[in-house]
XYZ file of C-alpha atoms in Angstrom:
97
model
C -20.696 30.045 -131.606
C -20.581 32.574 -134.409
C -17.255 34.308 -134.795
C -16.665 37.885 -135.902
C -13.511 39.749 -136.739
C -12.813 42.907 -134.740
C -9.957 45.348 -134.456
C -8.776 46.321 -130.998
C -5.851 48.174 -129.525
C -4.113 46.477 -126.590
C -0.905 46.904 -124.659
C 2.112 45.287 -126.301
C 2.630 43.280 -123.118
C -0.639 41.379 -123.743
C 0.203 40.738 -127.369
C 3.499 39.218 -126.246
C 1.718 37.130 -123.599
C -0.693 35.782 -126.206
C 2.118 35.005 -128.619
C 4.012 33.231 -125.823
C 0.932 31.145 -125.006
C 0.779 30.039 -128.641
C 4.522 29.347 -128.811
C 4.318 27.255 -125.617
C 1.318 25.300 -126.892
C -1.096 26.727 -124.325
C -3.287 28.270 -127.040
C -4.042 27.411 -130.649
C -3.786 31.047 -131.745
C -3.654 34.551 -130.333
C -7.310 34.889 -131.339
C -8.192 31.769 -129.337
C -6.186 33.066 -126.382
C -7.974 36.431 -126.510
C -11.372 34.733 -126.882
C -10.682 32.623 -123.798
C -9.627 35.700 -121.839
C -12.791 37.533 -122.901
C -14.938 34.554 -121.887
C -13.242 34.432 -118.484
C -13.782 38.181 -118.019
C -17.473 37.867 -118.946
C -17.891 34.984 -116.474
C -16.161 36.992 -113.742
C -18.406 39.986 -114.435
C -21.502 37.739 -114.165
C -20.303 36.333 -110.835
C -19.679 39.845 -109.503
C -23.172 40.964 -110.586
C -24.721 37.969 -108.798
C -22.608 38.699 -105.726
C -23.806 42.318 -105.753
C -27.405 41.072 -105.886
C -26.810 38.577 -103.076
C -25.247 41.254 -100.872
C -28.090 43.668 -101.625
C -30.639 40.983 -100.725
C -28.772 40.139 -97.511
C -28.497 43.796 -96.499
C -32.169 44.410 -97.307
C -33.089 41.624 -94.880
C -30.451 42.000 -92.145
C -29.056 45.529 -92.489
C -25.910 46.990 -93.950
C -22.721 45.000 -93.406
C -20.492 47.189 -91.237
C -16.772 47.829 -91.583
C -16.324 46.144 -88.208
C -18.063 43.000 -89.469
C -15.874 43.001 -92.587
C -12.729 43.459 -90.483
C -13.740 40.553 -88.228
C -14.429 38.317 -91.247
C -11.032 39.177 -92.735
C -9.338 38.428 -89.394
C -11.104 35.071 -89.096
C -10.324 34.146 -92.714
C -6.627 34.964 -92.239
C -6.554 32.915 -89.049
C -8.209 29.993 -90.814
C -5.780 30.241 -93.736
C -2.783 30.280 -91.374
C -4.095 27.223 -89.555
C -4.669 25.424 -92.853
C -1.143 26.237 -94.077
C 0.343 25.021 -90.798
C -1.646 21.779 -90.976
C -0.611 21.255 -94.619
C 3.050 21.855 -93.765
C 2.881 19.251 -90.981
C 1.212 16.749 -93.323
C 3.825 17.349 -96.038
C 6.554 16.795 -93.474
C 5.000 13.436 -92.648
C 3.651 14.288 -89.231
C 0.149 14.120 -87.856
C -1.936 17.232 -87.457
């Protein structure tokens, strides 16, 4: 991939985080660390765009997803997560689930 030099202004906190990543051996350079972060952000943005399209397609076919449906999905997901954590805790403790 072709590389270009740019000048950006960022919060000092992120500069320190990049420098720490280099010092700890988690990145070859601050530039590499920033490039990786930008690549991850671009990938996340692509996934969100595809999700928006998928939701629009779903709603075009089945109707708008209601707040009640979202609340029910959240409730079911939390319940499932709690059950999974409980099962994992039992397995870690050496019991059967």
